[in-house]
mmCIF file of C-alpha atoms in Angstrom:
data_model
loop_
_atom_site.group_PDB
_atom_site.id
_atom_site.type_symbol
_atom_site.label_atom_id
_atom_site.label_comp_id
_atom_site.label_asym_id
_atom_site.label_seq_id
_atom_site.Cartn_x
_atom_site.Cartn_y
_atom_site.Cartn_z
ATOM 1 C CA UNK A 278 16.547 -11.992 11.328
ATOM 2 C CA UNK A 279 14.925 -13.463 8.140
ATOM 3 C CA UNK A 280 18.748 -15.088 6.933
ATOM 4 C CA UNK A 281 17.939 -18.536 5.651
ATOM 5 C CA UNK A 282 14.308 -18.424 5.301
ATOM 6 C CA UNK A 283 11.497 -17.596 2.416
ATOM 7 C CA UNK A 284 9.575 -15.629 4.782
ATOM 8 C CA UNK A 285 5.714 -15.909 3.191
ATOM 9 C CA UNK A 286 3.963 -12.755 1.810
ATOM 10 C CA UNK A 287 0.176 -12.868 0.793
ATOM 11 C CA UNK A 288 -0.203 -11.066 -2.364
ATOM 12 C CA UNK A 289 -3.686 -9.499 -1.136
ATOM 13 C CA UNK A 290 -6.540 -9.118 -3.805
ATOM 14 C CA UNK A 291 -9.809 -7.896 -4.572
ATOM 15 C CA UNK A 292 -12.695 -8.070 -7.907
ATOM 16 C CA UNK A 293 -10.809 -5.593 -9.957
ATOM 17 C CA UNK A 294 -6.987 -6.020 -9.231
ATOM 18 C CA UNK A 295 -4.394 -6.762 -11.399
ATOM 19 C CA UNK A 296 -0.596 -7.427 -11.290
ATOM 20 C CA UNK A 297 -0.970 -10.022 -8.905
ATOM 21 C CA UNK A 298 1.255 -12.632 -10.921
ATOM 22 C CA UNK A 299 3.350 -9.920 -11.165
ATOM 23 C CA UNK A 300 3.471 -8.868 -8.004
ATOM 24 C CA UNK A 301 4.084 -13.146 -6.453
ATOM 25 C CA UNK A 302 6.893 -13.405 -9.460
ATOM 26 C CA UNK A 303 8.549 -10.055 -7.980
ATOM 27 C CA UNK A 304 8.503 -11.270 -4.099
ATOM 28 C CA UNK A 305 9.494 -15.172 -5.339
ATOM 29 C CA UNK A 306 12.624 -13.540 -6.582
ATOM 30 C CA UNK A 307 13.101 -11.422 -4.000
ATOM 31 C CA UNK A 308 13.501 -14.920 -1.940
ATOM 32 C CA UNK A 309 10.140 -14.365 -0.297
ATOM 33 C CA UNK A 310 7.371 -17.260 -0.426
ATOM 34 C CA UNK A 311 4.104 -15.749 -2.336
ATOM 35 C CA UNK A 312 0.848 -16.840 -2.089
ATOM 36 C CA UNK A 313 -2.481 -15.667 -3.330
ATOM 37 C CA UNK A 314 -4.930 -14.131 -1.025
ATOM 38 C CA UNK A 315 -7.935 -13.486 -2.146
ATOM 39 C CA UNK A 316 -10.332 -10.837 0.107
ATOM 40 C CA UNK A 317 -12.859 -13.914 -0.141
ATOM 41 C CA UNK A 318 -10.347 -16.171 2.105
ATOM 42 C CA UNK A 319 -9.887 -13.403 4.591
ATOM 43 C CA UNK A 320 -13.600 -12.786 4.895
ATOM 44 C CA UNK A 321 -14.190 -16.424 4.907
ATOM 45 C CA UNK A 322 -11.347 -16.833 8.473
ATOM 46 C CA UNK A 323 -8.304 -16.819 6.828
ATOM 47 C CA UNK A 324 -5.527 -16.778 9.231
ATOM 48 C CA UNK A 325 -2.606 -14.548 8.393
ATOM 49 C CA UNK A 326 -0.383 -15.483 11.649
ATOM 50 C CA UNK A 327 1.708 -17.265 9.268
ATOM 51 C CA UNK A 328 2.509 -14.824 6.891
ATOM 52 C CA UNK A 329 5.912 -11.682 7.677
ATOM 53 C CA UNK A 330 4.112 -9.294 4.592
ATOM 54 C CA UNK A 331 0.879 -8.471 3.158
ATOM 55 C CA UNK A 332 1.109 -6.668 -0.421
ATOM 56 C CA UNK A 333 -1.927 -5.230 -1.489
ATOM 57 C CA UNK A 334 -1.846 -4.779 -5.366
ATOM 58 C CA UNK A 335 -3.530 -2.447 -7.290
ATOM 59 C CA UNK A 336 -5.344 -2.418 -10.782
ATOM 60 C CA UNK A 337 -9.338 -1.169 -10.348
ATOM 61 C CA UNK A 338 -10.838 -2.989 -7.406
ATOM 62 C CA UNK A 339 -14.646 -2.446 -7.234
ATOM 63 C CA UNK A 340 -14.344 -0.859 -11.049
ATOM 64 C CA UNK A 341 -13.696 2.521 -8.866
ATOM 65 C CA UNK A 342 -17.255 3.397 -8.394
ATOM 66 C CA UNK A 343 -16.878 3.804 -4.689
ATOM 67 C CA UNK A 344 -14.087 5.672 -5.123
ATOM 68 C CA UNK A 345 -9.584 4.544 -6.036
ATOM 69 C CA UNK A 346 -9.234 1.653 -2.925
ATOM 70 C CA UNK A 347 -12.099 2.907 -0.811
ATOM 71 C CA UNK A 348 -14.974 0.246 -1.624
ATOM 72 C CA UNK A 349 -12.114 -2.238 -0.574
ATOM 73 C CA UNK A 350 -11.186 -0.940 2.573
ATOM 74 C CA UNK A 351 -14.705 -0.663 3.097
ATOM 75 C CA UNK A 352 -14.954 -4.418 2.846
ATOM 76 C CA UNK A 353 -12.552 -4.159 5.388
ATOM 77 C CA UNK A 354 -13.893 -2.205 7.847
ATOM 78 C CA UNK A 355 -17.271 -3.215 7.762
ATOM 79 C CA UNK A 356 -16.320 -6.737 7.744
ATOM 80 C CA UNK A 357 -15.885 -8.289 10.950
ATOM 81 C CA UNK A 358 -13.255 -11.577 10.226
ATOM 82 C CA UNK A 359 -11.151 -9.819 7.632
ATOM 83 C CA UNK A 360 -10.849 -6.234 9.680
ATOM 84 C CA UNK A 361 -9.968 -9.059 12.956
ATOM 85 C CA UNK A 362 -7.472 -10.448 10.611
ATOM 86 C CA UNK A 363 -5.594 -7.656 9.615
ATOM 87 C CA UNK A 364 -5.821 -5.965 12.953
ATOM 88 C CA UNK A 365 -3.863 -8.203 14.528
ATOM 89 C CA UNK A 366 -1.545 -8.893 11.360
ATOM 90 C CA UNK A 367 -0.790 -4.732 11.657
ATOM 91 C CA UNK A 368 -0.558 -5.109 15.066
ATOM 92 C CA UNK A 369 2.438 -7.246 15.012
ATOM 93 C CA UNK A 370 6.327 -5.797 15.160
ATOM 94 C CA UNK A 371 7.165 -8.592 12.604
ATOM 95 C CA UNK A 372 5.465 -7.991 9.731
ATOM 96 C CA UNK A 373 5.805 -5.613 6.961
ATOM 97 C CA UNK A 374 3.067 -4.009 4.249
ATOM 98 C CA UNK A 375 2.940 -2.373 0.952
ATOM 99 C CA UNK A 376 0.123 -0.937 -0.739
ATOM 100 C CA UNK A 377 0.231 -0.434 -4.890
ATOM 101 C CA UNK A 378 -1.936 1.451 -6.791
ATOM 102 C CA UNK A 379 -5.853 0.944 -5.396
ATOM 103 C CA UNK A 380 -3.491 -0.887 -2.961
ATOM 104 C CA UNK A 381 -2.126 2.256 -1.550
ATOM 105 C CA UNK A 382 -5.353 3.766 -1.393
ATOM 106 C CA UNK A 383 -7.016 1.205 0.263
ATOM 107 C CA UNK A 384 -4.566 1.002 2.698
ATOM 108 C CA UNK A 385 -4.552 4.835 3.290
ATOM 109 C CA UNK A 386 -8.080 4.130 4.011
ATOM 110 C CA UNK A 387 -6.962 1.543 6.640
ATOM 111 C CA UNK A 388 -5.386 3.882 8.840
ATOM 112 C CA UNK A 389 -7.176 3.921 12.046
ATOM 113 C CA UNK A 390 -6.459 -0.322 11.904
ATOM 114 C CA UNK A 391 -2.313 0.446 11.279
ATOM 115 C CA UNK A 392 -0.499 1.539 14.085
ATOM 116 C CA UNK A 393 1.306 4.924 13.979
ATOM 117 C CA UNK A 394 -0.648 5.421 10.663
ATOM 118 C CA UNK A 395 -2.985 8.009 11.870
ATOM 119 C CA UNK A 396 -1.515 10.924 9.967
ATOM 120 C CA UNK A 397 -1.028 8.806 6.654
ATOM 121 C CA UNK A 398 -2.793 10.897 3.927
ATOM 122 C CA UNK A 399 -5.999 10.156 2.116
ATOM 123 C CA UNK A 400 -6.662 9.654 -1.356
ATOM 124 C CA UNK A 401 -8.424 12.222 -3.339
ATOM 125 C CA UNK A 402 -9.572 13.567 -6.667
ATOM 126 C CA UNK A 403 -6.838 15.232 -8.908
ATOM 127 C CA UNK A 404 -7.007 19.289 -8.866
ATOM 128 C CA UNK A 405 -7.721 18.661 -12.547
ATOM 129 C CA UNK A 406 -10.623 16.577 -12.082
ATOM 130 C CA UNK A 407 -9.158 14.216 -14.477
ATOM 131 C CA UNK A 408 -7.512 11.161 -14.779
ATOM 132 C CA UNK A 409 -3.225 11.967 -15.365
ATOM 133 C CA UNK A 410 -0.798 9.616 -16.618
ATOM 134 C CA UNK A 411 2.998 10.822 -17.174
ATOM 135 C CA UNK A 412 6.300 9.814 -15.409
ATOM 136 C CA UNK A 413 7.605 11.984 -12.531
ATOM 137 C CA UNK A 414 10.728 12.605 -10.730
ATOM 138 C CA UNK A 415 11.096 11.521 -7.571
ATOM 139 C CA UNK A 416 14.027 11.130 -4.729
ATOM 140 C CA UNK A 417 14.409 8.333 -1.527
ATOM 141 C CA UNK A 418 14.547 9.697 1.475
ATOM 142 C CA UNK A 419 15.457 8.494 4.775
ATOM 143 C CA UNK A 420 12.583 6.124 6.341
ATOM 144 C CA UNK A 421 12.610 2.864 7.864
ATOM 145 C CA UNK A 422 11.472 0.886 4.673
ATOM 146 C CA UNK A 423 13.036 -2.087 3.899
ATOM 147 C CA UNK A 424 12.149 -1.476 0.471
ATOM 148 C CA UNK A 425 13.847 1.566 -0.046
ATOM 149 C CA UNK A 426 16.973 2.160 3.075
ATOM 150 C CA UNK A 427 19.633 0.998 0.355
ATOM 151 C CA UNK A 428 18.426 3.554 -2.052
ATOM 152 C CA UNK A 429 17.940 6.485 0.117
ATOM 153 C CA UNK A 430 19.246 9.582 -2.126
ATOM 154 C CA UNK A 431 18.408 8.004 -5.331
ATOM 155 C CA UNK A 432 16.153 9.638 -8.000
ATOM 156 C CA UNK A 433 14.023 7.483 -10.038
ATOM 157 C CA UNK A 434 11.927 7.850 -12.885
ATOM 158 C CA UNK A 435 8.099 6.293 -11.803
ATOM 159 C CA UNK A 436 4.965 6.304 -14.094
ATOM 160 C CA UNK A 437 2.023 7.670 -12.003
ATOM 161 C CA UNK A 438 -1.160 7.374 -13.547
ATOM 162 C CA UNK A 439 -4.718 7.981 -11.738
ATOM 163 C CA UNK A 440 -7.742 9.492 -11.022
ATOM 164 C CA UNK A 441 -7.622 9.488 -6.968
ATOM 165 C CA UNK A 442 -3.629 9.903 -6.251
ATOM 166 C CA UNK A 443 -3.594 13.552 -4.660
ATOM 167 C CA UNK A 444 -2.263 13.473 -1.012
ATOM 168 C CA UNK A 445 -4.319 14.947 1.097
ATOM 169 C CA UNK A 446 -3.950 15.832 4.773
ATOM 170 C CA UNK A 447 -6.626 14.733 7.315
ATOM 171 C CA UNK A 448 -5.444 17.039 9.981
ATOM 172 C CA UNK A 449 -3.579 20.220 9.016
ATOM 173 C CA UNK A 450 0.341 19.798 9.521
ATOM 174 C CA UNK A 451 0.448 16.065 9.228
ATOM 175 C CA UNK A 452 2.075 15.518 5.760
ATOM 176 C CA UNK A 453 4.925 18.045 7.349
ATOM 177 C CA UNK A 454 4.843 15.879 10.231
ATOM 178 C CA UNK A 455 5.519 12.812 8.706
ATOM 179 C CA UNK A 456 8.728 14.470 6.659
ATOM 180 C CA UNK A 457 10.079 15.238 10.031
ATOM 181 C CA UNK A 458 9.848 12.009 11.262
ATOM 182 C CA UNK A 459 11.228 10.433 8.555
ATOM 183 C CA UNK A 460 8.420 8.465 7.175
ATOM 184 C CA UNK A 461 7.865 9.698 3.774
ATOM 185 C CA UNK A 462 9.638 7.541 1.615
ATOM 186 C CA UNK A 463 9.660 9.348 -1.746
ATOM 187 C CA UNK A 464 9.586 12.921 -2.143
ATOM 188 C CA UNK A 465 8.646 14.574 -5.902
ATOM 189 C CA UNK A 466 11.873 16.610 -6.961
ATOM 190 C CA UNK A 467 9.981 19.159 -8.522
ATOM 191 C CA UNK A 468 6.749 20.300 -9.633
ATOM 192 C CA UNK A 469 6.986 18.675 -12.999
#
């Protein structure tokens, strides 16, 4: 449907974030048209009709004193024009979103504004109460990504590195849930 077009992505960001150049160069290649999005334009009216993705990046928005993505979907959610905003951006069949990093989280955090979102996992503390950085196995599985459908069955190597990354179910049974319905994307191979 997209064939012969640089559909436009806003490269969503907050005080704190990083990787956003990274992010635009990534998407520009990908035959996408970036643009920066600051959360300042979307609380200031910013229209995102326009606009087939929103990529929330990640890096350390709010310094992570309210917590890995939470004081930004806070901002969201407590602010009128940019929770309108992406309401109806979600709310669209032709649009896509990714969440990186604080990204993730905030989006995670965005759930009850996402449709079919409402057993997405939040973002909590690490079992070992500290902040882990190493690279992990992981494998693609079926899901309707566009990101990953060409890969499904691959395993990559991935650097995770956090404070707040634990998955954790808000109801009990919905991470299982999810697997069944296909909309886990990447699974850990092992416990390693």
């Amino acid at each position: 449907a997209w064939a012969g077009l640089r559909p436009r992505v806003a490269i969503l960001r907050e005080q704190g974030c990083n990787s956003q150049i990274e992010m635009a160069a990534m998407f520009d290649s990908a035959g996408f048209e970036a643009v920066d999005v600051h959360m300042t334009e979307l609380h200031a009216g910013l229209d995102l009709a326009r606009f087939r993705g929103v990529v929330a990046v990640g890096g350390f928005s709010y310094g992570d004193v309210l917590g890995a993505g939470a004081g930004w979907a806070k901002s969201i959610l407590y602010g009128a024009t940019a929770r309108a905003a992406l309401t109806a951006f979600f709310a669209r069949p032709d649009t896509f979103s990714l969440g990186v990093c604080n990204g993730c989280q905030m989006m995670a955090a965005l759930a009850e504004l996402i449709p079919g979102a409402e057993r997405w996992p939040r973002f909590v503390r690490n079992r070992s109460e500290q902040f882990e950085a190493r690279r992990a196995l992981v494998e693609v599985r079926p899901s309707p990504s566009i990101f990953f459908r060409e890969l499904v069955g691959a395993r990559l190597q991935i650097v995770v590195s956090h404070g707040e990354g634990r998955a954790a179910e808000r109801h009990p049974g919905d991470l299982a849930a999810l697997a069944a319905a296909e909309q886990v994307v990447l699974g850990f191979v092992d416990g390693h």
